[in-house]
PDB file of C-alpha atoms in Angstrom:
ATOM      1  CA  UNK A   1      99.128   8.849 -46.948  1.00  0.00           C
ATOM      2  CA  UNK A   2     103.201   9.363 -46.485  1.00  0.00           C
ATOM      3  CA  UNK A   3     105.753   6.769 -45.131  1.00  0.00           C
ATOM      4  CA  UNK A   4     106.353   8.518 -41.945  1.00  0.00           C
ATOM      5  CA  UNK A   5     102.994   9.052 -41.391  1.00  0.00           C
ATOM      6  CA  UNK A   6     102.312   5.182 -41.777  1.00  0.00           C
ATOM      7  CA  UNK A   7     105.684   3.724 -39.274  1.00  0.00           C
ATOM      8  CA  UNK A   8     104.054   6.978 -36.880  1.00  0.00           C
ATOM      9  CA  UNK A   9     100.267   5.319 -36.966  1.00  0.00           C
ATOM     10  CA  UNK A  10     102.085   1.461 -36.413  1.00  0.00           C
ATOM     11  CA  UNK A  11     104.695   2.492 -33.810  1.00  0.00           C
ATOM     12  CA  UNK A  12     101.739   4.059 -32.244  1.00  0.00           C
ATOM     13  CA  UNK A  13      99.491   1.088 -32.318  1.00  0.00           C
ATOM     14  CA  UNK A  14     101.730  -1.051 -31.092  1.00  0.00           C
ATOM     15  CA  UNK A  15     102.883   0.748 -27.995  1.00  0.00           C
ATOM     16  CA  UNK A  16      98.904   0.855 -27.341  1.00  0.00           C
ATOM     17  CA  UNK A  17      98.525  -2.866 -27.889  1.00  0.00           C
ATOM     18  CA  UNK A  18     101.363  -3.561 -25.536  1.00  0.00           C
ATOM     19  CA  UNK A  19      99.478  -1.248 -22.931  1.00  0.00           C
ATOM     20  CA  UNK A  20      96.934  -3.453 -22.933  1.00  0.00           C
ATOM     21  CA  UNK A  21      98.601  -6.619 -23.116  1.00  0.00           C
ATOM     22  CA  UNK A  22      99.786  -5.196 -19.847  1.00  0.00           C
ATOM     23  CA  UNK A  23      96.971  -4.444 -18.548  1.00  0.00           C
ATOM     24  CA  UNK A  24      95.314  -7.260 -19.225  1.00  0.00           C
ATOM     25  CA  UNK A  25      98.453  -9.383 -17.344  1.00  0.00           C
ATOM     26  CA  UNK A  26      98.005  -7.947 -13.746  1.00  0.00           C
ATOM     27  CA  UNK A  27      93.787  -8.226 -13.837  1.00  0.00           C
ATOM     28  CA  UNK A  28      94.330 -11.535 -14.615  1.00  0.00           C
ATOM     29  CA  UNK A  29      97.614 -12.285 -11.738  1.00  0.00           C
ATOM     30  CA  UNK A  30      94.738 -10.000  -9.426  1.00  0.00           C
ATOM     31  CA  UNK A  31      91.488 -11.847 -10.316  1.00  0.00           C
ATOM     32  CA  UNK A  32      92.773 -14.697  -7.723  1.00  0.00           C
ATOM     33  CA  UNK A  33      92.600 -11.989  -4.479  1.00  0.00           C
ATOM     34  CA  UNK A  34      88.737 -12.166  -3.343  1.00  0.00           C
ATOM     35  CA  UNK A  35      87.453  -8.602  -4.097  1.00  0.00           C
ATOM     36  CA  UNK A  36      86.546  -7.852  -0.171  1.00  0.00           C
ATOM     37  CA  UNK A  37      90.316  -8.006   1.017  1.00  0.00           C
ATOM     38  CA  UNK A  38      91.093  -4.865  -1.007  1.00  0.00           C
ATOM     39  CA  UNK A  39      94.228  -4.362   1.143  1.00  0.00           C
ATOM     40  CA  UNK A  40      95.661  -7.752   0.153  1.00  0.00           C
ATOM     41  CA  UNK A  41      94.456  -6.907  -3.949  1.00  0.00           C
ATOM     42  CA  UNK A  42      96.736  -3.878  -2.880  1.00  0.00           C
ATOM     43  CA  UNK A  43     100.031  -5.884  -1.945  1.00  0.00           C
ATOM     44  CA  UNK A  44      99.537  -7.980  -4.878  1.00  0.00           C
ATOM     45  CA  UNK A  45      99.250  -5.027  -7.147  1.00  0.00           C
ATOM     46  CA  UNK A  46     102.801  -3.606  -5.749  1.00  0.00           C
ATOM     47  CA  UNK A  47     104.522  -6.910  -5.810  1.00  0.00           C
ATOM     48  CA  UNK A  48     103.171  -7.157  -9.467  1.00  0.00           C
ATOM     49  CA  UNK A  49     105.492  -4.233  -9.984  1.00  0.00           C
ATOM     50  CA  UNK A  50     108.281  -5.199  -8.103  1.00  0.00           C
ATOM     51  CA  UNK A  51     108.618  -8.415  -9.571  1.00  0.00           C
ATOM     52  CA  UNK A  52     109.037  -6.509 -13.111  1.00  0.00           C
ATOM     53  CA  UNK A  53     112.093  -4.419 -11.445  1.00  0.00           C
ATOM     54  CA  UNK A  54     113.817  -7.453  -9.939  1.00  0.00           C
ATOM     55  CA  UNK A  55     113.943  -7.808  -6.516  1.00  0.00           C
ATOM     56  CA  UNK A  56     117.058  -6.103  -4.337  1.00  0.00           C
ATOM     57  CA  UNK A  57     119.767  -8.044  -3.569  1.00  0.00           C
ATOM     58  CA  UNK A  58     119.473  -9.776   0.444  1.00  0.00           C
ATOM     59  CA  UNK A  59     122.430  -9.753   2.588  1.00  0.00           C
ATOM     60  CA  UNK A  60     123.507 -13.194   4.652  1.00  0.00           C
ATOM     61  CA  UNK A  61     123.112 -13.321   8.353  1.00  0.00           C
ATOM     62  CA  UNK A  62     124.937 -14.903  10.884  1.00  0.00           C
ATOM     63  CA  UNK A  63     124.143 -14.918  14.619  1.00  0.00           C
ATOM     64  CA  UNK A  64     126.769 -14.588  16.579  1.00  0.00           C
ATOM     65  CA  UNK A  65     127.623 -16.540  20.213  1.00  0.00           C
ATOM     66  CA  UNK A  66     126.327 -13.634  21.691  1.00  0.00           C
ATOM     67  CA  UNK A  67     122.719 -13.898  20.031  1.00  0.00           C
ATOM     68  CA  UNK A  68     124.003 -10.193  17.813  1.00  0.00           C
ATOM     69  CA  UNK A  69     122.731 -10.589  14.412  1.00  0.00           C
ATOM     70  CA  UNK A  70     125.348  -9.622  11.806  1.00  0.00           C
ATOM     71  CA  UNK A  71     125.813 -10.039   8.172  1.00  0.00           C
ATOM     72  CA  UNK A  72     128.514 -12.526   6.587  1.00  0.00           C
ATOM     73  CA  UNK A  73     131.494 -10.268   6.135  1.00  0.00           C
ATOM     74  CA  UNK A  74     131.117  -8.441   9.080  1.00  0.00           C
ATOM     75  CA  UNK A  75     131.470 -11.441  11.096  1.00  0.00           C
ATOM     76  CA  UNK A  76     134.585 -13.038   8.743  1.00  0.00           C
ATOM     77  CA  UNK A  77     136.271  -9.509   9.394  1.00  0.00           C
ATOM     78  CA  UNK A  78     135.516  -9.825  13.565  1.00  0.00           C
ATOM     79  CA  UNK A  79     137.518 -12.956  12.675  1.00  0.00           C
ATOM     80  CA  UNK A  80     140.073 -11.321  10.905  1.00  0.00           C
ATOM     81  CA  UNK A  81     139.530 -13.270   7.775  1.00  0.00           C
ATOM     82  CA  UNK A  82     139.252 -11.121   4.247  1.00  0.00           C
ATOM     83  CA  UNK A  83     138.267 -12.861   1.064  1.00  0.00           C
ATOM     84  CA  UNK A  84     138.833 -12.082  -2.578  1.00  0.00           C
ATOM     85  CA  UNK A  85     136.862 -13.573  -4.868  1.00  0.00           C
ATOM     86  CA  UNK A  86     136.456 -10.865  -7.745  1.00  0.00           C
ATOM     87  CA  UNK A  87     138.648  -9.583 -10.743  1.00  0.00           C
ATOM     88  CA  UNK A  88     141.401  -7.466  -9.014  1.00  0.00           C
ATOM     89  CA  UNK A  89     141.028  -3.989  -9.539  1.00  0.00           C
ATOM     90  CA  UNK A  90     141.559  -0.457  -7.957  1.00  0.00           C
ATOM     91  CA  UNK A  91     138.123  -0.877  -6.084  1.00  0.00           C
ATOM     92  CA  UNK A  92     139.341  -4.123  -4.465  1.00  0.00           C
ATOM     93  CA  UNK A  93     142.878  -3.699  -3.706  1.00  0.00           C
ATOM     94  CA  UNK A  94     141.666  -0.369  -2.113  1.00  0.00           C
ATOM     95  CA  UNK A  95     139.201  -2.914  -0.166  1.00  0.00           C
ATOM     96  CA  UNK A  96     141.754  -5.051   1.122  1.00  0.00           C
ATOM     97  CA  UNK A  97     144.083  -2.945   1.768  1.00  0.00           C
ATOM     98  CA  UNK A  98     141.563  -0.971   3.980  1.00  0.00           C
ATOM     99  CA  UNK A  99     140.972  -4.277   6.007  1.00  0.00           C
ATOM    100  CA  UNK A 100     143.993  -5.233   6.328  1.00  0.00           C
ATOM    101  CA  UNK A 101     145.439  -1.661   7.817  1.00  0.00           C
ATOM    102  CA  UNK A 102     142.560  -2.032   9.913  1.00  0.00           C
ATOM    103  CA  UNK A 103     142.480  -5.340  11.565  1.00  0.00           C
ATOM    104  CA  UNK A 104     146.416  -4.643  11.799  1.00  0.00           C
ATOM    105  CA  UNK A 105     145.507  -1.419  14.352  1.00  0.00           C
ATOM    106  CA  UNK A 106     142.565  -4.026  15.941  1.00  0.00           C
ATOM    107  CA  UNK A 107     145.285  -6.275  17.243  1.00  0.00           C
ATOM    108  CA  UNK A 108     148.872  -6.071  15.568  1.00  0.00           C
ATOM    109  CA  UNK A 109     150.361  -9.004  16.662  1.00  0.00           C
ATOM    110  CA  UNK A 110     147.298 -11.808  15.405  1.00  0.00           C
ATOM    111  CA  UNK A 111     147.368 -13.140  12.561  1.00  0.00           C
ATOM    112  CA  UNK A 112     145.252 -12.140   9.001  1.00  0.00           C
ATOM    113  CA  UNK A 113     143.973 -14.998   7.181  1.00  0.00           C
ATOM    114  CA  UNK A 114     143.559 -14.704   3.663  1.00  0.00           C
ATOM    115  CA  UNK A 115     140.676 -17.027   1.442  1.00  0.00           C
ATOM    116  CA  UNK A 116     142.088 -16.445  -1.948  1.00  0.00           C
ATOM    117  CA  UNK A 117     139.877 -17.459  -4.727  1.00  0.00           C
ATOM    118  CA  UNK A 118     141.041 -15.532  -8.075  1.00  0.00           C
ATOM    119  CA  UNK A 119     141.850 -15.939 -11.403  1.00  0.00           C
ATOM    120  CA  UNK A 120     142.583 -11.889 -13.041  1.00  0.00           C
ATOM    121  CA  UNK A 121     143.709  -8.757 -11.889  1.00  0.00           C
ATOM    122  CA  UNK A 122     145.627  -5.835 -12.964  1.00  0.00           C
ATOM    123  CA  UNK A 123     149.785  -6.396 -12.038  1.00  0.00           C
ATOM    124  CA  UNK A 124     149.914  -2.800 -10.337  1.00  0.00           C
ATOM    125  CA  UNK A 125     146.876  -3.712  -7.853  1.00  0.00           C
ATOM    126  CA  UNK A 126     147.875  -7.082  -6.921  1.00  0.00           C
ATOM    127  CA  UNK A 127     151.743  -5.089  -6.100  1.00  0.00           C
ATOM    128  CA  UNK A 128     149.815  -3.082  -4.275  1.00  0.00           C
ATOM    129  CA  UNK A 129     147.909  -5.634  -2.039  1.00  0.00           C
ATOM    130  CA  UNK A 130     151.631  -7.217  -1.724  1.00  0.00           C
ATOM    131  CA  UNK A 131     153.064  -3.690  -0.175  1.00  0.00           C
ATOM    132  CA  UNK A 132     150.518  -3.624   2.240  1.00  0.00           C
ATOM    133  CA  UNK A 133     151.138  -6.836   3.378  1.00  0.00           C
ATOM    134  CA  UNK A 134     154.555  -6.679   4.180  1.00  0.00           C
ATOM    135  CA  UNK A 135     153.989  -3.359   5.504  1.00  0.00           C
ATOM    136  CA  UNK A 136     151.571  -4.472   8.507  1.00  0.00           C
ATOM    137  CA  UNK A 137     152.969  -6.669  11.119  1.00  0.00           C
ATOM    138  CA  UNK A 138     150.924  -8.710  11.611  1.00  0.00           C
ATOM    139  CA  UNK A 139     151.624 -12.837   9.456  1.00  0.00           C
ATOM    140  CA  UNK A 140     149.353 -12.439   7.062  1.00  0.00           C
ATOM    141  CA  UNK A 141     148.308 -16.598   5.651  1.00  0.00           C
ATOM    142  CA  UNK A 142     146.506 -17.387   2.294  1.00  0.00           C
ATOM    143  CA  UNK A 143     144.668 -20.142   1.894  1.00  0.00           C
ATOM    144  CA  UNK A 144     144.321 -20.659  -2.302  1.00  0.00           C
ATOM    145  CA  UNK A 145     141.156 -22.717  -3.174  1.00  0.00           C
ATOM    146  CA  UNK A 146     139.524 -22.835  -6.006  1.00  0.00           C
ATOM    147  CA  UNK A 147     141.733 -21.692  -8.994  1.00  0.00           C
ATOM    148  CA  UNK A 148     144.226 -18.527  -8.364  1.00  0.00           C
ATOM    149  CA  UNK A 149     146.048 -17.832 -11.808  1.00  0.00           C
ATOM    150  CA  UNK A 150     148.390 -15.230 -13.145  1.00  0.00           C
ATOM    151  CA  UNK A 151     149.290 -12.423 -11.175  1.00  0.00           C
ATOM    152  CA  UNK A 152     147.116 -13.284  -8.042  1.00  0.00           C
ATOM    153  CA  UNK A 153     149.353 -15.767  -7.480  1.00  0.00           C
ATOM    154  CA  UNK A 154     151.685 -13.615  -6.193  1.00  0.00           C
ATOM    155  CA  UNK A 155     149.713 -13.088  -3.507  1.00  0.00           C
ATOM    156  CA  UNK A 156     149.544 -16.649  -2.490  1.00  0.00           C
ATOM    157  CA  UNK A 157     153.209 -16.669  -2.765  1.00  0.00           C
ATOM    158  CA  UNK A 158     154.300 -14.441  -0.707  1.00  0.00           C
ATOM    159  CA  UNK A 159     152.785 -14.294   2.303  1.00  0.00           C
ATOM    160  CA  UNK A 160     154.127 -15.502   5.108  1.00  0.00           C
ATOM    161  CA  UNK A 161     156.530 -17.962   4.886  1.00  0.00           C
ATOM    162  CA  UNK A 162     155.053 -21.598   6.837  1.00  0.00           C
ATOM    163  CA  UNK A 163     151.179 -20.090   5.877  1.00  0.00           C
ATOM    164  CA  UNK A 164     150.559 -20.104   2.129  1.00  0.00           C
ATOM    165  CA  UNK A 165     148.175 -23.167   1.976  1.00  0.00           C
ATOM    166  CA  UNK A 166     146.138 -24.612  -0.178  1.00  0.00           C
ATOM    167  CA  UNK A 167     142.789 -26.581  -0.154  1.00  0.00           C
ATOM    168  CA  UNK A 168     143.840 -30.143  -2.666  1.00  0.00           C
ATOM    169  CA  UNK A 169     141.500 -29.554  -4.880  1.00  0.00           C
ATOM    170  CA  UNK A 170     142.978 -26.464  -5.915  1.00  0.00           C
ATOM    171  CA  UNK A 171     144.719 -25.149  -8.757  1.00  0.00           C
ATOM    172  CA  UNK A 172     147.507 -22.441  -9.141  1.00  0.00           C
ATOM    173  CA  UNK A 173     148.349 -21.608 -12.549  1.00  0.00           C
ATOM    174  CA  UNK A 174     151.606 -18.927 -13.393  1.00  0.00           C
ATOM    175  CA  UNK A 175     151.586 -17.606 -16.267  1.00  0.00           C
ATOM    176  CA  UNK A 176     152.497 -13.995 -17.530  1.00  0.00           C
ATOM    177  CA  UNK A 177     150.232 -10.245 -17.339  1.00  0.00           C
ATOM    178  CA  UNK A 178     148.551  -9.465 -19.941  1.00  0.00           C
ATOM    179  CA  UNK A 179     148.008  -6.309 -22.036  1.00  0.00           C
ATOM    180  CA  UNK A 180     146.537  -4.718 -25.170  1.00  0.00           C
ATOM    181  CA  UNK A 181     148.410  -2.415 -27.068  1.00  0.00           C
ATOM    182  CA  UNK A 182     147.162   0.176 -28.569  1.00  0.00           C
ATOM    183  CA  UNK A 183     147.744   3.698 -30.329  1.00  0.00           C
ATOM    184  CA  UNK A 184     150.089   5.338 -32.918  1.00  0.00           C
ATOM    185  CA  UNK A 185     153.297   2.972 -33.054  1.00  0.00           C
ATOM    186  CA  UNK A 186     155.385   5.437 -30.913  1.00  0.00           C
ATOM    187  CA  UNK A 187     153.025   4.881 -28.037  1.00  0.00           C
ATOM    188  CA  UNK A 188     152.619   0.927 -28.853  1.00  0.00           C
ATOM    189  CA  UNK A 189     156.559   0.454 -28.634  1.00  0.00           C
ATOM    190  CA  UNK A 190     156.470   2.748 -25.185  1.00  0.00           C
ATOM    191  CA  UNK A 191     153.158   0.180 -23.813  1.00  0.00           C
ATOM    192  CA  UNK A 192     155.611  -3.000 -24.956  1.00  0.00           C
ATOM    193  CA  UNK A 193     158.613  -1.981 -23.287  1.00  0.00           C
ATOM    194  CA  UNK A 194     156.100  -1.295 -19.421  1.00  0.00           C
ATOM    195  CA  UNK A 195     154.648  -4.810 -20.690  1.00  0.00           C
ATOM    196  CA  UNK A 196     158.298  -6.166 -20.434  1.00  0.00           C
ATOM    197  CA  UNK A 197     159.169  -4.633 -17.658  1.00  0.00           C
ATOM    198  CA  UNK A 198     155.221  -6.127 -15.760  1.00  0.00           C
ATOM    199  CA  UNK A 199     156.710  -9.316 -16.774  1.00  0.00           C
ATOM    200  CA  UNK A 200     160.199  -9.655 -15.590  1.00  0.00           C
ATOM    201  CA  UNK A 201     158.775  -8.169 -12.096  1.00  0.00           C
ATOM    202  CA  UNK A 202     156.305 -10.930 -12.129  1.00  0.00           C
ATOM    203  CA  UNK A 203     159.395 -13.235 -12.589  1.00  0.00           C
ATOM    204  CA  UNK A 204     161.219 -11.643 -10.059  1.00  0.00           C
ATOM    205  CA  UNK A 205     159.109 -11.454  -7.549  1.00  0.00           C
ATOM    206  CA  UNK A 206     158.188 -15.042  -7.704  1.00  0.00           C
ATOM    207  CA  UNK A 207     162.419 -16.102  -7.481  1.00  0.00           C
ATOM    208  CA  UNK A 208     161.876 -13.858  -4.137  1.00  0.00           C
ATOM    209  CA  UNK A 209     159.109 -15.814  -2.666  1.00  0.00           C
ATOM    210  CA  UNK A 210     160.473 -19.330  -3.968  1.00  0.00           C
ATOM    211  CA  UNK A 211     164.112 -18.542  -3.713  1.00  0.00           C
ATOM    212  CA  UNK A 212     164.562 -19.993  -6.753  1.00  0.00           C
ATOM    213  CA  UNK A 213     166.767 -19.027  -8.920  1.00  0.00           C
ATOM    214  CA  UNK A 214     165.243 -16.051 -12.006  1.00  0.00           C
ATOM    215  CA  UNK A 215     166.140 -17.840 -14.477  1.00  0.00           C
ATOM    216  CA  UNK A 216     163.986 -21.223 -13.352  1.00  0.00           C
ATOM    217  CA  UNK A 217     161.134 -19.528 -12.695  1.00  0.00           C
ATOM    218  CA  UNK A 218     161.033 -17.231 -15.886  1.00  0.00           C
ATOM    219  CA  UNK A 219     160.490 -21.042 -17.793  1.00  0.00           C
ATOM    220  CA  UNK A 220     157.778 -21.623 -15.450  1.00  0.00           C
ATOM    221  CA  UNK A 221     156.104 -18.245 -16.880  1.00  0.00           C
ATOM    222  CA  UNK A 222     156.676 -18.356 -20.663  1.00  0.00           C
ATOM    223  CA  UNK A 223     153.336 -20.265 -21.047  1.00  0.00           C
ATOM    224  CA  UNK A 224     150.312 -21.175 -18.602  1.00  0.00           C
ATOM    225  CA  UNK A 225     152.170 -23.708 -15.844  1.00  0.00           C
ATOM    226  CA  UNK A 226     148.894 -25.557 -14.526  1.00  0.00           C
ATOM    227  CA  UNK A 227     149.899 -26.983 -11.054  1.00  0.00           C
ATOM    228  CA  UNK A 228     147.862 -28.830  -8.279  1.00  0.00           C
ATOM    229  CA  UNK A 229     148.869 -28.170  -4.638  1.00  0.00           C
ATOM    230  CA  UNK A 230     151.148 -31.119  -3.812  1.00  0.00           C
ATOM    231  CA  UNK A 231     154.049 -29.710  -7.638  1.00  0.00           C
ATOM    232  CA  UNK A 232     153.562 -25.988  -6.311  1.00  0.00           C
ATOM    233  CA  UNK A 233     155.059 -27.500  -2.989  1.00  0.00           C
ATOM    234  CA  UNK A 234     158.006 -28.791  -4.932  1.00  0.00           C
ATOM    235  CA  UNK A 235     158.396 -25.516  -6.452  1.00  0.00           C
ATOM    236  CA  UNK A 236     158.374 -23.254  -2.779  1.00  0.00           C
ATOM    237  CA  UNK A 237     155.027 -21.546  -3.749  1.00  0.00           C
ATOM    238  CA  UNK A 238     153.470 -23.046  -1.060  1.00  0.00           C
ATOM    239  CA  UNK A 239     153.974 -24.404   2.354  1.00  0.00           C
ATOM    240  CA  UNK A 240     151.557 -27.350   3.210  1.00  0.00           C
ATOM    241  CA  UNK A 241     147.470 -28.564   2.327  1.00  0.00           C
ATOM    242  CA  UNK A 242     144.864 -28.399   4.350  1.00  0.00           C
ATOM    243  CA  UNK A 243     143.613 -32.040   5.062  1.00  0.00           C
ATOM    244  CA  UNK A 244     140.356 -33.509   6.061  1.00  0.00           C
ATOM    245  CA  UNK A 245     139.145 -32.160   9.078  1.00  0.00           C
ATOM    246  CA  UNK A 246     140.265 -35.209  11.331  1.00  0.00           C
ATOM    247  CA  UNK A 247     137.900 -34.065  13.861  1.00  0.00           C
ATOM    248  CA  UNK A 248     134.543 -33.771  11.741  1.00  0.00           C
ATOM    249  CA  UNK A 249     135.598 -38.040  10.419  1.00  0.00           C
ATOM    250  CA  UNK A 250     135.998 -39.323  13.840  1.00  0.00           C
ATOM    251  CA  UNK A 251     132.442 -37.648  15.134  1.00  0.00           C
ATOM    252  CA  UNK A 252     130.595 -39.570  11.651  1.00  0.00           C
ATOM    253  CA  UNK A 253     132.377 -42.413  13.217  1.00  0.00           C
ATOM    254  CA  UNK A 254     131.110 -41.851  16.521  1.00  0.00           C
ATOM    255  CA  UNK A 255     127.645 -41.844  16.226  1.00  0.00           C
ATOM    256  CA  UNK A 256     127.637 -44.634  13.577  1.00  0.00           C
ATOM    257  CA  UNK A 257     129.147 -46.443  16.333  1.00  0.00           C
ATOM    258  CA  UNK A 258     126.842 -45.289  18.869  1.00  0.00           C
ATOM    259  CA  UNK A 259     123.833 -45.891  16.307  1.00  0.00           C
ATOM    260  CA  UNK A 260     124.882 -49.224  15.839  1.00  0.00           C
TER     261      UNK A 260
END
């Protein structure tokens, strides 16, 4: 017998063995269900197959004060809140710009709040969001949470003055834009020129938002600069730190006194 025939026969045997094992597993799963419950057994068979394919994502539901049930994102939009927690690429930038425009048309004078927890993003997409923040008539407040690093930190610094905030545990990192160079030597020189231009533009943006000299801000971007919210205030990247909810503390103290 040839080697090709032997290999084909082995593959066929393996597939048959795998098929028998799957069928046996399904019979074992159904054996615990009484035989007189045909509908239950059918549902169990469907459930076994569904588990193998993976359950679909279930959106988080929120009940409004009027009793209406809506998804979490819609509830946030109703309160003029935008979350950015993914890498800022073309899709994220387009979504955020569309939401900013929609909220402006809903009420051109009411503030928009952006909660930012992002450590990566292309500079072109970040500046797209910055342009839209400057275009809309609403004041845009940005709250840093978790970690904000690289180009996304420009969104935090570029918010409306007096409305740039951070949670106490947030970390803010200033760093140069990243870029991969590839291709011919001539193309690499072109890409290096554009990367250098992006680095200068990032320094210029931070210098504008912080009202600091270009050279001073440039020193922070030579290497990664890690900052606490307090240090970010000193550099004028943010304006304030969100403190602990005093009303919550007062309610807790009142409950403890009442319990005694």
